[in-house]
Amino acid sequence: MPEGLEAEIYRRSAERCIGRTVAAVEIDDRQVMAFEIRSTLPAGTVTAARRIGKLLLLDLAFDSVAGPTFGVHFGMTGRLVVDGAAPIERLEYGSGRDDPAWDRLTIRFTDGGLLRVNDPRRWAVFTLDADETRYGPDMFDIDGDALATSFGRRRAAVKAVMLDQTVIAGLGNLCVDEVLWQAGVSPLAPVGSLDRPRVEALVAAMRTNLPAMLELGGSHRGVIDPETRVALPPCPRDGAPMRRQTIGGRTTVWCPFHQL
Ligand SMILES: [Zn+2]
């Protein structure tokens, strides 16, 4: 499913829309804000393409006056297509097909270009002026002080806490497993039990491995990739048997030998 890395890839693609003016919007009527979005966006000019966590944000202006911010949360299978080009052709658990019947949103620009969100499973959500204050620091920016403060003395498992978007914005299931594997931290460790060097190891893994995965194509490009998650080969670091279990409600793959 699209994580923060995929949202960043989509954000880069959406930069092509900056300076363009919305002519018309087609949107799935099942969207809660369908009416507001359809009636508000036309005549707005895109001034910025931003990302918070897994959320893509397009700032709009009307006659040079700042207007509302349009947001896309990509759900399970949502894909962004700008001017017919999809930056991610195939999501790991999605379909490679671009069936027009799955378009849940089409923004038509006055220059003839199109921004579409194609979503077979219909879990993408479109927003206006989403509450941006409910997200924690971004996965690319968070530092040891902020992470240690968020962890505090909580007893919850680090796997569950790192998936919490109010603690770190942008991480999904694949990226959390990768960061924990790289940092050598057990997904079951209570966050309050992690000493400062282990918190810093998590930050270092986010700073190093997430950008590398982004450049390789997204959240499926880590060591704990989808093939590894299914086949469960010996740990690439030490050869120990890897384990797959549900932690924090999500399937977690980890190495009990070096993740302590
Ligand atoms: Zn290992």
mmCIF file of C-alpha atoms and ligand atoms in Angstrom:
data_model
loop_
_atom_site.group_PDB
_atom_site.id
_atom_site.type_symbol
_atom_site.label_atom_id
_atom_site.label_comp_id
_atom_site.label_asym_id
_atom_site.label_seq_id
_atom_site.Cartn_x
_atom_site.Cartn_y
_atom_site.Cartn_z
ATOM 1 C CA MET A 1 0.000 0.000 0.000
ATOM 2 C CA PRO A 2 1.213 3.535 -0.569
ATOM 3 C CA GLU A 3 3.378 4.698 2.333
ATOM 4 C CA GLY A 4 5.091 8.050 2.805
ATOM 5 C CA LEU A 5 7.740 7.099 0.231
ATOM 6 C CA GLU A 6 5.085 6.530 -2.428
ATOM 7 C CA ALA A 7 3.371 9.792 -1.415
ATOM 8 C CA GLU A 8 6.729 11.550 -1.925
ATOM 9 C CA ILE A 9 7.052 10.032 -5.404
ATOM 10 C CA TYR A 10 3.529 11.258 -6.181
ATOM 11 C CA ARG A 11 4.338 14.691 -4.740
ATOM 12 C CA ARG A 12 7.300 15.052 -7.077
ATOM 13 C CA SER A 13 5.055 14.115 -9.981
ATOM 14 C CA ALA A 14 2.375 16.578 -8.811
ATOM 15 C CA GLU A 15 4.924 19.414 -9.001
ATOM 16 C CA ARG A 16 4.102 19.406 -12.715
ATOM 17 C CA CYS A 17 0.744 20.936 -11.748
ATOM 18 C CA ILE A 18 2.245 24.041 -10.099
ATOM 19 C CA GLY A 19 1.139 27.192 -11.905
ATOM 20 C CA ARG A 20 -1.759 25.443 -13.639
ATOM 21 C CA THR A 21 -5.389 26.454 -13.160
ATOM 22 C CA VAL A 22 -8.235 24.028 -12.501
ATOM 23 C CA ALA A 23 -10.963 24.030 -15.152
ATOM 24 C CA ALA A 24 -13.188 21.248 -13.814
ATOM 25 C CA VAL A 25 -13.269 18.397 -11.326
ATOM 26 C CA GLU A 26 -14.866 14.980 -11.588
ATOM 27 C CA ILE A 27 -15.036 13.123 -8.293
ATOM 28 C CA ASP A 28 -16.567 9.920 -6.972
ATOM 29 C CA ASP A 29 -19.872 10.880 -5.333
ATOM 30 C CA ARG A 30 -19.163 8.480 -2.484
ATOM 31 C CA GLN A 31 -16.416 10.818 -1.250
ATOM 32 C CA VAL A 32 -17.589 12.646 1.881
ATOM 33 C CA MET A 33 -16.380 16.004 0.515
ATOM 34 C CA ALA A 34 -17.364 15.389 -3.118
ATOM 35 C CA PHE A 35 -19.673 18.389 -3.381
ATOM 36 C CA GLU A 36 -17.287 20.829 -1.691
ATOM 37 C CA ILE A 37 -14.315 19.721 -3.762
ATOM 38 C CA ARG A 38 -16.218 19.795 -7.048
ATOM 39 C CA SER A 39 -17.516 23.305 -6.372
ATOM 40 C CA THR A 40 -14.400 24.804 -4.728
ATOM 41 C CA LEU A 41 -11.433 23.796 -6.908
ATOM 42 C CA PRO A 42 -12.367 25.265 -10.333
ATOM 43 C CA ALA A 43 -10.530 28.549 -11.129
ATOM 44 C CA GLY A 44 -7.939 27.772 -8.463
ATOM 45 C CA THR A 45 -4.254 27.801 -9.425
ATOM 46 C CA VAL A 46 -1.919 25.241 -7.876
ATOM 47 C CA THR A 47 0.827 27.088 -5.979
ATOM 48 C CA ALA A 48 2.594 24.210 -4.212
ATOM 49 C CA ALA A 49 2.723 20.409 -4.031
ATOM 50 C CA ARG A 50 3.487 19.375 -0.461
ATOM 51 C CA ARG A 51 3.462 16.170 1.535
ATOM 52 C CA ILE A 52 2.744 15.445 5.168
ATOM 53 C CA GLY A 53 3.301 11.807 6.040
ATOM 54 C CA LYS A 54 1.252 9.776 3.555
ATOM 55 C CA LEU A 55 -0.873 12.763 2.538
ATOM 56 C CA LEU A 56 -0.318 14.700 -0.711
ATOM 57 C CA LEU A 57 -1.330 18.354 -0.465
ATOM 58 C CA LEU A 58 -1.940 20.807 -3.293
ATOM 59 C CA ASP A 59 -2.148 24.456 -2.202
ATOM 60 C CA LEU A 60 -4.462 26.590 -4.308
ATOM 61 C CA ALA A 61 -4.799 30.319 -4.897
ATOM 62 C CA PHE A 62 -7.662 32.278 -6.431
ATOM 63 C CA ASP A 63 -6.673 35.525 -8.155
ATOM 64 C CA SER A 64 -3.380 35.346 -6.224
ATOM 65 C CA VAL A 65 -5.218 35.037 -2.892
ATOM 66 C CA ALA A 66 -4.356 31.873 -0.987
ATOM 67 C CA GLY A 67 -7.275 29.466 -0.994
ATOM 68 C CA PRO A 68 -7.954 26.013 0.395
ATOM 69 C CA THR A 69 -5.545 23.101 0.314
ATOM 70 C CA PHE A 70 -6.663 19.982 -1.527
ATOM 71 C CA GLY A 71 -5.436 16.700 -0.053
ATOM 72 C CA VAL A 72 -5.149 13.118 -1.292
ATOM 73 C CA HIS A 73 -4.728 10.126 0.991
ATOM 74 C CA PHE A 74 -4.044 7.190 -1.304
ATOM 75 C CA GLY A 75 -5.613 4.434 0.815
ATOM 76 C CA MET A 76 -4.659 0.879 -0.155
ATOM 77 C CA THR A 77 -4.366 1.051 -3.930
ATOM 78 C CA GLY A 78 -4.608 4.699 -4.991
ATOM 79 C CA ARG A 79 -2.248 5.868 -7.755
ATOM 80 C CA LEU A 80 -1.555 9.329 -9.081
ATOM 81 C CA VAL A 81 -1.507 9.881 -12.841
ATOM 82 C CA VAL A 82 -0.472 13.325 -14.144
ATOM 83 C CA ASP A 83 -0.902 14.060 -17.860
ATOM 84 C CA GLY A 84 -1.205 10.334 -18.547
ATOM 85 C CA ALA A 85 2.060 9.408 -16.811
ATOM 86 C CA ALA A 86 1.986 7.280 -13.663
ATOM 87 C CA PRO A 87 5.192 7.672 -11.594
ATOM 88 C CA ILE A 88 4.473 4.269 -10.053
ATOM 89 C CA GLU A 89 3.205 1.843 -12.670
ATOM 90 C CA ARG A 90 2.356 -0.932 -10.319
ATOM 91 C CA LEU A 91 1.844 -0.835 -6.572
ATOM 92 C CA GLU A 92 3.058 -3.915 -4.761
ATOM 93 C CA TYR A 93 -0.418 -5.080 -3.793
ATOM 94 C CA GLY A 94 -2.343 -3.250 -6.479
ATOM 95 C CA SER A 95 -3.220 -3.844 -10.057
ATOM 96 C CA GLY A 96 -0.947 -2.760 -12.896
ATOM 97 C CA ARG A 97 -3.983 -1.787 -14.957
ATOM 98 C CA ASP A 98 -5.042 1.815 -15.388
ATOM 99 C CA ASP A 99 -8.764 1.257 -15.949
ATOM 100 C CA PRO A 100 -10.647 4.559 -16.392
ATOM 101 C CA ALA A 101 -13.512 3.002 -14.441
ATOM 102 C CA TRP A 102 -11.246 3.182 -11.375
ATOM 103 C CA ASP A 103 -10.678 6.931 -11.653
ATOM 104 C CA ARG A 104 -12.033 8.380 -8.399
ATOM 105 C CA LEU A 105 -10.899 11.914 -9.163
ATOM 106 C CA THR A 106 -10.023 13.808 -12.310
ATOM 107 C CA ILE A 107 -8.799 17.396 -12.178
ATOM 108 C CA ARG A 108 -8.880 18.949 -15.638
ATOM 109 C CA PHE A 109 -6.587 21.950 -16.048
ATOM 110 C CA THR A 110 -7.249 24.884 -18.368
ATOM 111 C CA ASP A 111 -4.178 23.905 -20.430
ATOM 112 C CA GLY A 112 -5.771 20.527 -21.183
ATOM 113 C CA GLY A 113 -3.650 18.522 -18.732
ATOM 114 C CA LEU A 114 -5.127 16.055 -16.270
ATOM 115 C CA LEU A 115 -4.411 14.930 -12.734
ATOM 116 C CA ARG A 116 -6.147 11.646 -11.930
ATOM 117 C CA VAL A 117 -6.325 9.355 -8.914
ATOM 118 C CA ASN A 118 -6.938 5.797 -10.063
ATOM 119 C CA ASP A 119 -7.974 3.499 -7.223
ATOM 120 C CA PRO A 120 -9.389 -0.013 -7.803
ATOM 121 C CA ARG A 121 -10.317 -0.546 -4.160
ATOM 122 C CA ARG A 122 -11.817 2.876 -3.599
ATOM 123 C CA TRP A 123 -10.146 3.616 -0.252
ATOM 124 C CA ALA A 124 -8.436 6.825 -1.330
ATOM 125 C CA VAL A 125 -9.797 9.861 0.524
ATOM 126 C CA PHE A 126 -9.907 13.437 -0.776
ATOM 127 C CA THR A 127 -9.884 16.377 1.638
ATOM 128 C CA LEU A 128 -10.052 20.155 1.803
ATOM 129 C CA ASP A 129 -7.930 21.863 4.455
ATOM 130 C CA ALA A 130 -7.049 18.671 6.304
ATOM 131 C CA ASP A 131 -5.862 19.177 9.882
ATOM 132 C CA GLU A 132 -2.086 19.259 9.404
ATOM 133 C CA THR A 133 -1.405 19.616 13.131
ATOM 134 C CA ARG A 134 -2.374 16.038 13.951
ATOM 135 C CA TYR A 135 0.773 14.586 12.387
ATOM 136 C CA GLY A 136 4.081 14.005 14.135
ATOM 137 C CA PRO A 137 7.455 14.988 12.646
ATOM 138 C CA ASP A 138 8.081 13.626 9.156
ATOM 139 C CA MET A 139 10.071 10.405 8.773
ATOM 140 C CA PHE A 140 12.786 12.298 6.821
ATOM 141 C CA ASP A 141 13.152 15.043 9.433
ATOM 142 C CA ILE A 142 12.656 13.505 12.866
ATOM 143 C CA ASP A 143 15.666 13.665 15.204
ATOM 144 C CA GLY A 144 16.693 11.771 18.307
ATOM 145 C CA ASP A 145 15.341 14.377 20.732
ATOM 146 C CA ALA A 146 11.887 14.378 19.157
ATOM 147 C CA LEU A 147 11.736 10.593 18.920
ATOM 148 C CA ALA A 148 12.937 10.077 22.510
ATOM 149 C CA THR A 149 10.350 12.588 23.726
ATOM 150 C CA SER A 150 7.554 10.844 21.816
ATOM 151 C CA PHE A 151 8.609 7.439 23.106
ATOM 152 C CA GLY A 152 8.798 8.652 26.716
ATOM 153 C CA ARG A 153 8.100 5.877 29.151
ATOM 154 C CA ARG A 154 5.389 4.231 27.086
ATOM 155 C CA ARG A 155 5.233 0.454 27.257
ATOM 156 C CA ALA A 156 3.724 -0.085 23.798
ATOM 157 C CA ALA A 157 5.747 -2.109 21.273
ATOM 158 C CA VAL A 158 7.997 0.009 19.061
ATOM 159 C CA LYS A 159 6.454 -1.546 15.946
ATOM 160 C CA ALA A 160 3.008 -0.210 16.878
ATOM 161 C CA VAL A 161 4.288 3.196 17.998
ATOM 162 C CA MET A 162 6.287 3.797 14.809
ATOM 163 C CA LEU A 163 3.166 3.139 12.728
ATOM 164 C CA ASP A 164 1.330 5.860 14.690
ATOM 165 C CA GLN A 165 1.201 8.880 12.367
ATOM 166 C CA THR A 166 0.987 11.255 15.343
ATOM 167 C CA VAL A 167 4.446 10.032 16.442
ATOM 168 C CA ILE A 168 6.206 9.806 13.053
ATOM 169 C CA ALA A 169 4.423 10.841 9.881
ATOM 170 C CA GLY A 170 4.910 8.721 6.778
ATOM 171 C CA LEU A 171 5.974 5.266 7.913
ATOM 172 C CA GLY A 172 3.890 2.262 6.887
ATOM 173 C CA ASN A 173 4.274 -1.441 7.572
ATOM 174 C CA LEU A 174 7.125 -2.154 5.132
ATOM 175 C CA CYS A 175 9.204 0.864 6.145
ATOM 176 C CA VAL A 176 8.855 0.227 9.872
ATOM 177 C CA ASP A 177 10.020 -3.378 9.475
ATOM 178 C CA GLU A 178 12.964 -2.188 7.382
ATOM 179 C CA VAL A 179 14.001 0.516 9.864
ATOM 180 C CA LEU A 180 13.789 -1.915 12.806
ATOM 181 C CA TRP A 181 15.817 -4.549 10.930
ATOM 182 C CA GLN A 182 18.473 -2.011 9.897
ATOM 183 C CA ALA A 183 18.682 -0.569 13.433
ATOM 184 C CA GLY A 184 18.766 -3.982 15.124
ATOM 185 C CA VAL A 185 15.741 -3.204 17.307
ATOM 186 C CA SER A 186 13.123 -5.834 18.144
ATOM 187 C CA PRO A 187 9.623 -4.845 16.997
ATOM 188 C CA LEU A 188 8.367 -6.085 20.372
ATOM 189 C CA ALA A 189 10.622 -3.794 22.445
ATOM 190 C CA PRO A 190 8.585 -1.398 24.632
ATOM 191 C CA VAL A 191 9.478 2.101 23.394
ATOM 192 C CA GLY A 192 10.128 3.284 26.955
ATOM 193 C CA SER A 193 12.854 0.645 27.300
ATOM 194 C CA LEU A 194 14.948 1.944 24.378
ATOM 195 C CA ASP A 195 18.089 3.758 25.529
ATOM 196 C CA ARG A 196 19.404 6.771 23.652
ATOM 197 C CA PRO A 197 21.861 4.883 21.397
ATOM 198 C CA ARG A 198 19.014 2.633 20.209
ATOM 199 C CA VAL A 199 16.769 5.637 19.557
ATOM 200 C CA GLU A 200 19.626 7.175 17.565
ATOM 201 C CA ALA A 201 20.031 3.909 15.637
ATOM 202 C CA LEU A 202 16.373 4.169 14.574
ATOM 203 C CA VAL A 203 16.894 7.785 13.487
ATOM 204 C CA ALA A 204 20.033 6.824 11.550
ATOM 205 C CA ALA A 205 18.140 4.039 9.754
ATOM 206 C CA MET A 206 15.371 6.466 8.789
ATOM 207 C CA ARG A 207 17.897 9.057 7.579
ATOM 208 C CA THR A 208 19.935 6.549 5.565
ATOM 209 C CA ASN A 209 17.681 3.750 4.387
ATOM 210 C CA LEU A 210 14.449 5.590 3.627
ATOM 211 C CA PRO A 211 16.024 8.014 1.108
ATOM 212 C CA ALA A 212 17.853 5.076 -0.484
ATOM 213 C CA MET A 213 14.574 3.148 -0.838
ATOM 214 C CA LEU A 214 12.909 6.258 -2.254
ATOM 215 C CA GLU A 215 15.529 6.549 -4.987
ATOM 216 C CA LEU A 216 15.176 2.821 -5.781
ATOM 217 C CA GLY A 217 11.416 3.156 -6.223
ATOM 218 C CA GLY A 218 9.593 3.007 -2.888
ATOM 219 C CA SER A 219 8.771 1.126 0.274
ATOM 220 C CA HIS A 220 9.128 -2.317 -1.367
ATOM 221 C CA ARG A 221 12.836 -1.771 -2.105
ATOM 222 C CA GLY A 222 14.332 -2.524 1.309
ATOM 223 C CA VAL A 223 16.069 -5.691 2.522
ATOM 224 C CA ILE A 224 12.773 -6.847 4.053
ATOM 225 C CA ASP A 225 11.100 -6.680 0.651
ATOM 226 C CA PRO A 226 7.827 -8.389 -0.317
ATOM 227 C CA GLU A 227 9.608 -11.530 -1.568
ATOM 228 C CA THR A 228 11.518 -11.853 1.715
ATOM 229 C CA ARG A 229 8.308 -11.349 3.662
ATOM 230 C CA VAL A 230 6.745 -14.339 1.895
ATOM 231 C CA ALA A 231 9.737 -16.669 1.483
ATOM 232 C CA LEU A 232 11.287 -15.927 4.895
ATOM 233 C CA PRO A 233 14.888 -16.760 3.890
ATOM 234 C CA PRO A 234 17.668 -16.726 6.514
ATOM 235 C CA CYS A 235 18.474 -13.229 7.785
ATOM 236 C CA PRO A 236 20.735 -11.535 5.187
ATOM 237 C CA ARG A 237 22.847 -10.103 8.013
ATOM 238 C CA ASP A 238 23.565 -13.188 10.121
ATOM 239 C CA GLY A 239 21.868 -16.207 8.562
ATOM 240 C CA ALA A 240 19.508 -16.750 11.511
ATOM 241 C CA PRO A 241 15.912 -17.879 10.865
ATOM 242 C CA MET A 242 13.617 -14.894 10.357
ATOM 243 C CA ARG A 243 10.240 -14.730 12.058
ATOM 244 C CA ARG A 244 6.840 -13.566 10.805
ATOM 245 C CA GLN A 245 4.212 -12.633 13.371
ATOM 246 C CA THR A 246 1.415 -10.133 13.954
ATOM 247 C CA ILE A 247 2.487 -7.167 16.078
ATOM 248 C CA GLY A 248 0.391 -4.054 16.508
ATOM 249 C CA GLY A 249 -2.196 -5.661 14.249
ATOM 250 C CA ARG A 250 0.208 -5.869 11.307
ATOM 251 C CA THR A 251 2.235 -8.692 9.801
ATOM 252 C CA THR A 252 5.796 -8.155 10.975
ATOM 253 C CA VAL A 253 8.951 -9.828 9.630
ATOM 254 C CA TRP A 254 12.068 -9.647 11.751
ATOM 255 C CA CYS A 255 15.231 -11.415 12.931
ATOM 256 C CA PRO A 256 15.146 -12.406 16.618
ATOM 257 C CA PHE A 257 18.926 -12.975 16.517
ATOM 258 C CA HIS A 258 20.141 -9.450 15.823
ATOM 259 C CA GLN A 259 16.998 -7.406 16.589
ATOM 260 C CA LEU A 260 17.037 -7.117 20.363
HETATM 261 ZN ZN ZN B 1 19.620 -11.057 11.725
#
